[in-house]
Short mmCIF file of C-alpha atoms in Angstrom, two decimals:
data_model
loop_
_atom_site.label_atom_id
_atom_site.label_comp_id
_atom_site.label_asym_id
_atom_site.label_seq_id
_atom_site.Cartn_x
_atom_site.Cartn_y
_atom_site.Cartn_z
CA MET A 1 96.69 142.30 90.45
CA ARG A 2 96.67 146.32 90.21
CA ILE A 3 99.11 147.91 92.63
CA ILE A 4 99.70 151.77 93.42
CA ILE A 5 102.90 152.42 95.16
CA ILE A 6 103.18 155.83 96.89
CA GLY A 7 106.89 156.95 96.86
CA ALA A 8 109.58 157.04 93.99
CA GLY A 9 112.17 156.90 95.93
CA VAL A 10 114.83 153.92 95.97
CA ILE A 11 112.27 152.02 98.16
CA GLY A 12 109.18 152.82 96.36
CA THR A 13 110.83 151.91 92.97
CA THR A 14 112.31 148.56 93.96
CA THR A 15 109.39 147.78 95.20
CA ALA A 16 107.69 148.24 91.80
CA TRP A 17 110.58 146.74 90.22
CA TYR A 18 109.82 143.12 92.04
CA LEU A 19 106.34 143.47 92.51
CA HIS A 20 105.99 143.95 88.42
CA GLN A 21 108.28 140.63 88.23
CA ALA A 22 106.03 138.82 90.25
CA GLY A 23 103.15 139.80 87.47
CA HIS A 24 101.34 142.52 88.79
CA GLN A 25 100.43 145.47 86.78
CA VAL A 26 102.31 148.60 89.31
CA HIS A 27 101.45 152.25 89.21
CA VAL A 28 103.66 154.49 90.97
CA ILE A 29 102.86 157.70 92.18
CA ASP A 30 105.43 160.83 93.76
CA ARG A 31 105.31 164.33 94.24
CA ALA A 32 108.68 165.11 92.34
CA ALA A 33 109.33 165.59 89.14
CA GLU A 34 111.82 162.49 88.76
CA PRO A 35 112.71 159.33 90.93
CA ALA A 36 114.67 159.76 93.68
CA SER A 37 114.83 163.19 93.93
CA GLU A 38 114.21 163.27 98.12
CA THR A 39 115.84 160.79 100.38
CA SER A 40 117.48 158.79 97.82
CA PHE A 41 119.35 161.87 95.98
CA ALA A 42 122.51 162.16 97.84
CA ASN A 43 123.11 159.99 100.61
CA GLY A 44 126.42 158.47 101.43
CA GLY A 45 126.52 155.67 98.71
CA LEU A 46 127.13 152.99 101.37
CA LEU A 47 125.50 149.52 100.90
CA HIS A 48 126.74 147.95 104.31
CA ALA A 49 125.42 145.08 106.32
CA SER A 50 128.69 145.97 108.74
CA HIS A 51 126.81 149.25 109.89
CA ALA A 52 123.38 147.94 110.36
CA GLU A 53 122.90 148.70 114.23
CA PRO A 54 120.11 150.96 115.03
CA TRP A 55 121.09 154.90 116.31
CA ASN A 56 119.82 154.08 119.58
CA ALA A 57 122.82 152.72 120.93
CA PRO A 58 123.02 152.35 125.01
CA GLY A 59 124.17 155.37 125.78
CA VAL A 60 123.21 157.39 122.70
CA VAL A 61 120.31 159.38 124.25
CA GLY A 62 122.55 160.76 126.99
CA GLN A 63 125.07 161.86 124.29
CA LEU A 64 122.18 163.94 122.24
CA LEU A 65 121.13 165.37 124.92
CA ARG A 66 124.40 167.20 126.06
CA TRP A 67 125.05 167.84 122.48
CA ILE A 68 121.60 169.88 122.15
CA GLY A 69 122.36 173.18 120.02
CA ARG A 70 125.93 172.48 119.11
CA GLU A 71 126.13 173.01 115.74
CA GLU A 72 129.54 170.71 115.55
CA SER A 73 128.29 167.77 116.81
CA PRO A 74 127.55 164.89 114.95
CA LEU A 75 124.10 164.22 116.71
CA LEU A 76 121.88 168.09 116.94
CA LEU A 77 118.89 167.96 118.86
CA ARG A 78 116.79 171.15 118.17
CA ALA A 79 115.65 172.54 120.89
CA ARG A 80 111.92 173.55 119.41
CA GLU A 81 111.91 169.55 118.56
CA ILE A 82 111.89 168.43 122.18
CA PRO A 83 108.14 168.71 122.85
CA ARG A 84 107.29 167.23 119.59
CA LEU A 85 109.80 164.09 120.20
CA THR A 86 108.16 163.07 123.54
CA ARG A 87 106.24 160.10 122.37
CA TRP A 88 108.68 159.00 119.79
CA GLY A 89 111.70 159.95 121.61
CA LEU A 90 110.16 157.36 124.33
CA GLY A 91 110.35 154.98 122.59
CA PHE A 92 113.60 155.51 121.50
CA LEU A 93 114.36 155.70 124.90
CA ARG A 94 113.05 151.98 125.76
CA ASN A 95 114.64 150.55 122.78
CA SER A 96 118.47 151.83 123.84
CA SER A 97 118.42 148.94 126.33
CA ARG A 98 121.52 146.53 125.52
CA SER A 99 119.10 143.77 124.93
CA ARG A 100 116.85 145.51 122.54
CA PHE A 101 119.19 147.12 120.50
CA GLU A 102 121.32 143.33 120.52
CA ARG A 103 118.19 141.92 119.02
CA ASN A 104 117.39 145.05 116.47
CA THR A 105 121.19 144.73 115.18
CA VAL A 106 120.56 141.26 114.63
CA VAL A 107 117.26 142.32 112.51
CA ASN A 108 118.61 145.18 110.55
CA THR A 109 122.21 142.78 110.17
CA ARG A 110 120.12 139.66 108.33
CA LEU A 111 118.31 142.05 106.37
CA ALA A 112 120.85 143.99 104.93
CA ILE A 113 122.63 140.76 104.24
CA HIS A 114 119.62 139.40 102.48
CA SER A 115 119.32 142.85 100.55
CA LEU A 116 123.10 142.58 98.87
CA ARG A 117 122.49 139.87 97.80
CA ARG A 118 119.19 140.11 96.15
CA LEU A 119 120.92 143.35 94.15
CA GLN A 120 123.68 141.14 93.32
CA ALA A 121 121.09 138.97 91.69
CA LEU A 122 119.60 142.06 90.14
CA ARG A 123 122.81 143.46 88.99
CA ARG A 124 123.29 139.94 87.17
CA GLU A 125 119.95 140.10 85.63
CA THR A 126 119.79 143.34 84.12
CA GLY A 127 123.29 144.73 83.81
CA ILE A 128 122.39 147.73 85.55
CA ARG A 129 125.34 150.22 86.81
CA TYR A 130 125.41 152.98 89.15
CA ALA A 131 129.33 154.58 89.89
CA ASP A 132 129.09 151.02 92.08
CA SER A 133 131.94 149.33 93.46
CA GLN A 134 132.34 146.14 95.10
CA SER A 135 135.29 146.48 97.06
CA GLY A 136 133.98 146.14 100.43
CA ILE A 137 134.00 148.83 102.96
CA ILE A 138 136.73 149.92 105.87
CA LYS A 139 135.87 151.34 109.32
CA ILE A 140 138.37 153.23 110.90
CA PHE A 141 139.08 153.74 114.42
CA ARG A 142 140.89 156.16 116.89
CA ASP A 143 140.76 154.76 120.16
CA ALA A 144 140.42 151.16 120.95
CA VAL A 145 137.22 151.44 123.07
CA SER A 146 135.46 152.17 120.08
CA MET A 147 136.77 149.46 118.01
CA GLU A 148 135.74 146.77 120.65
CA LYS A 149 132.56 148.12 120.81
CA ALA A 150 132.32 147.83 116.63
CA LEU A 151 134.06 144.44 116.89
CA GLN A 152 131.17 143.46 119.54
CA ALA A 153 128.14 144.19 117.13
CA SER A 154 130.45 142.16 114.18
CA ARG A 155 130.87 139.34 116.10
CA LEU A 156 127.36 139.72 117.42
CA THR A 157 126.02 138.95 113.84
CA ALA A 158 128.61 136.98 111.98
CA ASP A 159 127.04 133.89 112.37
CA LEU A 160 124.29 135.64 109.87
CA GLY A 161 126.88 135.57 107.78
CA LEU A 162 128.63 138.82 108.06
CA ARG A 163 132.72 138.44 107.13
CA PHE A 164 135.25 140.77 108.36
CA SER A 165 139.06 141.16 108.88
CA VAL A 166 140.39 143.04 112.43
CA LEU A 167 143.26 145.08 110.75
CA ASP A 168 145.98 147.04 112.78
CA PRO A 169 147.26 150.37 111.40
CA ARG A 170 149.81 148.81 109.23
CA GLN A 171 147.66 146.14 107.72
CA ALA A 172 144.95 149.00 106.93
CA THR A 173 147.71 151.31 105.42
CA ALA A 174 148.82 148.04 103.22
CA LEU A 175 144.80 147.97 102.06
CA GLU A 176 144.18 151.20 101.58
CA PRO A 177 146.96 153.55 100.84
CA ALA A 178 145.24 156.77 100.85
CA LEU A 179 145.05 156.20 104.92
CA ALA A 180 148.95 156.66 104.87
CA ASP A 181 148.70 160.48 106.48
CA VAL A 182 146.78 159.44 109.33
CA ALA A 183 148.43 155.76 109.98
CA HIS A 184 150.10 157.23 113.25
CA GLU A 185 146.41 158.25 114.41
CA LEU A 186 144.87 155.01 114.04
CA THR A 187 144.23 152.36 116.82
CA GLY A 188 143.14 150.07 113.94
CA ALA A 189 140.29 149.15 111.64
CA ILE A 190 137.87 146.60 110.52
CA TYR A 191 137.38 145.64 106.86
CA TYR A 192 134.11 144.25 105.84
CA PRO A 193 134.44 142.86 101.85
CA ASP A 194 131.21 141.65 101.30
CA ASP A 195 129.96 145.69 101.46
CA GLU A 196 129.59 147.92 98.60
CA SER A 197 128.86 151.39 97.31
CA GLY A 198 126.99 153.26 94.59
CA ASP A 199 125.24 156.11 93.73
CA ALA A 200 121.37 155.27 94.94
CA CYS A 201 119.81 157.93 92.89
CA LEU A 202 121.51 156.61 89.38
CA PHE A 203 120.69 153.16 90.32
CA THR A 204 116.72 154.39 91.30
CA ARG A 205 116.33 156.19 88.11
CA ARG A 206 118.13 153.16 85.95
CA LEU A 207 115.97 151.20 87.67
CA ALA A 208 112.65 153.03 86.92
CA ALA A 209 113.93 153.42 83.43
CA LEU A 210 113.96 149.83 82.86
CA ALA A 211 110.75 149.12 84.75
CA GLN A 212 108.99 151.78 82.59
CA GLN A 213 110.35 149.93 79.67
CA GLN A 214 108.11 146.57 80.83
CA GLY A 215 105.19 148.25 81.44
CA VAL A 216 105.37 150.28 85.00
CA GLU A 217 103.78 153.55 85.07
CA PHE A 218 105.23 156.17 86.83
CA GLU A 219 103.33 159.07 87.90
CA GLN A 220 105.50 161.98 88.74
CA GLY A 221 104.94 165.71 90.06
CA VAL A 222 101.65 164.37 91.73
CA SER A 223 100.77 164.43 95.46
CA VAL A 224 98.65 162.26 97.48
CA GLU A 225 96.75 164.26 99.68
CA ARG A 226 94.09 161.48 100.94
CA LEU A 227 93.78 157.60 101.72
CA GLN A 228 90.38 156.60 101.71
CA ARG A 229 89.07 154.14 103.88
CA ASP A 230 85.90 152.05 103.73
CA GLY A 231 85.91 149.63 106.68
CA ASP A 232 88.93 147.40 106.68
CA ARG A 233 90.06 148.26 102.85
CA LEU A 234 91.14 151.59 101.49
CA SER A 235 88.73 152.38 98.45
CA GLY A 236 90.95 154.74 96.58
CA LEU A 237 93.47 157.71 96.68
CA ILE A 238 92.98 161.71 96.29
CA THR A 239 96.08 163.06 94.20
CA SER A 240 96.58 166.51 93.45
CA ALA A 241 96.04 165.14 89.88
CA GLY A 242 92.25 163.31 90.89
CA PRO A 243 91.25 159.85 92.20
CA ARG A 244 93.26 156.91 91.92
CA THR A 245 92.27 153.49 92.67
CA ALA A 246 93.41 150.13 92.88
CA ASP A 247 93.56 146.57 94.10
CA LEU A 248 96.33 147.10 96.62
CA TYR A 249 98.31 149.79 98.08
CA ILE A 250 102.07 150.35 99.16
CA LEU A 251 102.66 153.04 101.59
CA ALA A 252 106.56 153.90 100.77
CA ALA A 253 106.59 157.58 101.30
CA GLY A 254 109.49 157.69 103.75
CA SER A 255 109.26 160.24 106.23
CA PHE A 256 106.30 161.45 104.90
CA SER A 257 104.34 157.69 105.49
CA PRO A 258 103.09 158.43 109.14
CA GLY A 259 101.05 161.78 108.13
CA LEU A 260 99.17 159.62 105.41
CA ALA A 261 98.56 156.59 107.77
CA ARG A 262 97.17 158.62 110.49
CA GLN A 263 94.22 159.76 107.65
CA VAL A 264 93.02 156.27 107.91
CA GLY A 265 93.76 155.16 111.56
CA LEU A 266 97.45 153.90 111.55
CA ARG A 267 100.11 155.12 113.82
CA LEU A 268 103.81 154.85 112.58
CA PRO A 269 106.49 155.81 115.08
CA ILE A 270 108.64 157.13 112.40
CA TYR A 271 110.89 160.48 112.90
CA PRO A 272 112.45 162.70 109.92
CA VAL A 273 116.27 162.92 110.83
CA LYS A 274 118.01 165.07 108.56
CA GLY A 275 121.42 164.12 107.08
CA TYR A 276 124.18 166.03 104.95
CA SER A 277 126.45 165.32 102.20
CA HIS A 278 128.84 167.09 99.87
CA THR A 279 129.54 165.74 96.61
CA ALA A 280 132.64 166.86 94.80
CA PRO A 281 135.00 165.84 91.31
CA VAL A 282 137.59 163.73 91.87
CA ASN A 283 139.50 166.40 90.35
CA GLY A 284 142.57 164.29 89.20
CA TRP A 285 143.18 162.69 92.44
CA ARG A 286 145.23 159.91 91.91
CA ASP A 287 145.61 158.70 95.38
CA ALA A 288 142.06 158.79 96.10
CA PRO A 289 141.06 155.54 98.24
CA THR A 290 139.68 152.65 96.27
CA ILE A 291 137.63 151.42 99.68
CA PRO A 292 135.00 153.45 100.85
CA MET A 293 135.55 154.47 104.35
CA ILE A 294 133.59 155.23 107.47
CA ASP A 295 135.46 156.92 109.93
CA ASP A 296 133.96 156.08 113.51
CA ALA A 297 135.38 159.01 115.50
CA ASN A 298 134.45 161.75 113.34
CA LYS A 299 131.12 160.32 112.19
CA VAL A 300 131.40 160.65 108.61
CA VAL A 301 131.65 158.34 105.47
CA MET A 302 133.25 158.97 101.97
CA SER A 303 132.99 156.89 98.89
CA ILE A 304 134.09 157.03 95.21
CA LEU A 305 131.49 157.29 92.96
CA ASP A 306 133.47 157.16 89.46
CA ASP A 307 134.24 160.76 89.18
CA ARG A 308 132.69 162.11 92.12
CA ILE A 309 133.65 162.27 95.63
CA ARG A 310 130.43 161.61 98.16
CA MET A 311 130.93 163.13 101.77
CA ALA A 312 128.11 162.42 103.66
CA GLY A 313 127.56 162.52 107.98
CA THR A 314 125.66 163.95 110.91
CA ALA A 315 122.00 163.69 111.86
CA GLU A 316 120.02 166.60 112.71
CA PHE A 317 116.01 166.33 114.74
CA ALA A 318 114.65 169.60 113.29
CA GLY A 319 111.43 167.67 111.98
CA PHE A 320 110.46 168.31 108.28
CA ASP A 321 112.91 171.04 108.34
CA THR A 322 114.88 170.89 105.38
CA THR A 323 116.39 174.09 105.34
CA LEU A 324 120.27 173.25 104.56
CA GLU A 325 122.26 174.45 107.14
CA HIS A 326 125.89 175.22 105.49
CA ARG A 327 127.59 175.13 108.80
CA ARG A 328 126.27 171.20 109.09
CA ALA A 329 126.96 170.50 105.62
CA ASP A 330 130.86 171.94 105.86
CA ASN A 331 131.04 170.20 109.04
CA VAL A 332 131.24 166.97 107.01
CA PHE A 333 133.61 168.08 104.65
CA ARG A 334 136.02 169.07 107.64
CA GLN A 335 135.34 165.86 109.40
CA VAL A 336 136.79 164.42 106.16
CA LEU A 337 139.89 166.17 105.82
CA LYS A 338 140.84 164.71 109.28
CA THR A 339 141.78 161.30 107.24
CA PHE A 340 142.50 162.85 103.75
CA PRO A 341 144.14 166.29 104.41
CA THR A 342 145.50 166.76 100.62
CA LEU A 343 141.58 167.16 99.70
CA GLU A 344 141.64 170.79 100.79
CA ASP A 345 144.33 172.17 98.52
CA ARG A 346 142.53 169.96 95.71
CA LEU A 347 138.88 171.23 95.85
CA THR A 348 137.68 174.97 96.42
CA PRO A 349 134.41 176.05 97.70
CA ALA A 350 133.07 175.99 94.13
CA ASP A 351 133.54 172.53 94.12
CA LEU A 352 131.56 171.27 96.93
CA THR A 353 127.97 170.59 96.15
CA PRO A 354 125.77 170.21 99.39
CA TRP A 355 122.78 168.38 99.79
CA CYS A 356 120.33 167.79 103.48
CA GLY A 357 117.66 164.70 103.29
CA LEU A 358 115.27 163.35 105.77
CA ARG A 359 115.81 159.73 106.72
CA PRO A 360 112.72 158.06 108.36
CA LEU A 361 113.60 156.55 111.25
CA THR A 362 111.68 154.26 113.69
CA MET A 363 111.74 154.54 117.09
CA ASP A 364 113.42 150.70 117.42
CA GLY A 365 115.61 150.67 114.29
CA PRO A 366 114.35 148.00 111.53
CA PRO A 367 112.04 149.45 108.86
CA ILE A 368 108.36 148.59 108.81
CA LEU A 369 107.60 145.93 106.10
CA GLY A 370 104.43 144.47 104.77
CA PRO A 371 100.46 143.65 105.97
CA THR A 372 98.25 146.19 108.22
CA PRO A 373 95.10 145.82 109.78
CA ILE A 374 93.60 147.57 106.49
CA ARG A 375 93.41 144.82 104.17
CA ASN A 376 94.93 145.87 100.86
CA LEU A 377 97.67 148.00 102.23
CA GLN A 378 100.73 147.25 102.76
CA LEU A 379 103.82 149.12 104.05
CA ASN A 380 107.94 149.77 102.71
CA THR A 381 108.82 152.30 105.06
CA GLY A 382 111.22 153.72 108.24
CA ALA A 383 114.18 152.44 106.53
CA GLY A 384 116.26 155.31 108.26
CA HIS A 385 119.87 155.73 107.29
CA LEU A 386 119.86 152.29 105.69
CA GLY A 387 117.10 152.96 102.85
CA TRP A 388 120.00 152.20 100.10
CA THR A 389 121.24 148.93 101.68
CA PHE A 390 118.02 147.86 102.79
CA ALA A 391 116.19 148.33 99.40
CA CYS A 392 116.23 145.22 97.55
CA GLY A 393 115.77 143.16 99.91
CA ALA A 394 112.80 144.85 101.87
CA ALA A 395 111.29 145.42 98.29
CA SER A 396 111.33 141.26 97.28
CA LEU A 397 110.07 140.90 100.83
CA VAL A 398 107.18 143.04 100.31
CA ALA A 399 106.55 141.09 97.05
CA GLU A 400 106.77 137.89 98.59
CA SER A 401 104.19 139.03 101.20
CA VAL A 402 101.99 140.02 98.53
CA ALA A 403 102.23 136.79 96.81
CA GLY A 404 101.46 135.12 100.15
CA SER A 405 104.53 133.17 100.01
CA GLU A 406 107.01 131.78 102.48
CA PRO A 407 109.33 134.67 103.16
CA SER A 408 112.72 134.44 102.51
CA ILE A 409 114.22 135.78 105.96
CA PRO A 410 112.34 135.44 109.26
CA LEU A 411 110.10 138.81 109.09
CA ASP A 412 110.12 138.96 113.10
CA GLY A 413 110.82 142.42 114.21
CA LEU A 414 110.05 144.10 110.48
CA GLY A 415 106.03 144.54 111.02
CA TYR A 416 103.50 146.66 111.86
CA ASN A 417 102.24 144.79 114.45
CA ARG A 418 105.31 145.42 116.62
CA PHE A 419 103.87 148.78 117.34
CA ALA A 420 100.05 147.93 117.68
#
């Protein structure tokens, strides 16, 4: 079967890989010059089943409203976006009840664990490397209430296979000596040994190169302008380089998926949430952490990607505005300094490379995978801040859906039909 995939980020590229491995002729179209040039370019670098809960935890909507216009806040809602957020925001609020939040946490964690296992298998099969580390992730806490909430979420998904260890400050420092400067500030930490880290952009581009060697076509620098529908099927695409046709189409265009889907009568409740990161050289930091870190209080993450430090965090509800607000990006660095204060002496402003990208967030949290009412259109979109974590698992599930085979994990809570 000839299949066109719209989008060459980590989601679209992994989907292309698994579909090609299943014997299909795959053609990927993306508007950027190279794969992984947008959302997948410089994310936090973490692959974590441990932190897969949706963003709409009970109480977060109130926090978001209190933080309107506060540039230093971890969640920033631009006032101008409130009118555009009404419908999506009501769904986000509706899904922030305790029961729905816990249900969607289970859905996300199950997919994340499955995805990490598929990534491990892919690594064994191909030998692909991408500044990756399998040293787990440590999540640190500065108050007991936040730590208990995180433990509740971890216990909720322990029977799915999520492994974790609860550490006091002394144990946390013994595991990760780089935390010594702030050990006196910590309530404790949770260590997740099965989580990983790696450069999503490097992974995507290397996997794309492997796929091309095997016959997958990547058409870069070409925009998909319109989907054409004929009854219950797509008849083709109109692109900036002319028409394109296939037997089956996969929409994996991240935050831009809803606009394309709307052309053929499908509503995808996805909102673009802007995230920020800084990348810097290690600069001979001998005592750099060896375990990627999530700082719960300051809402930032940090990982070492070979000779680079990746720091990421914050969420900004600003629509499709991709303006890099330096104050927001610099705040990520300032929050990281609260845990690793010696970094300030090691890095100059010239060492820091800021970036921002749009995370395609569904109103309930899980991504949207698989069939649609249009018989030859399937979806792999809406992964939010978990696109890197979900990539291999979601892609392999879509490949199973295309084949009509039994899914490797339950698809409850992942399909388009939950919004129909």
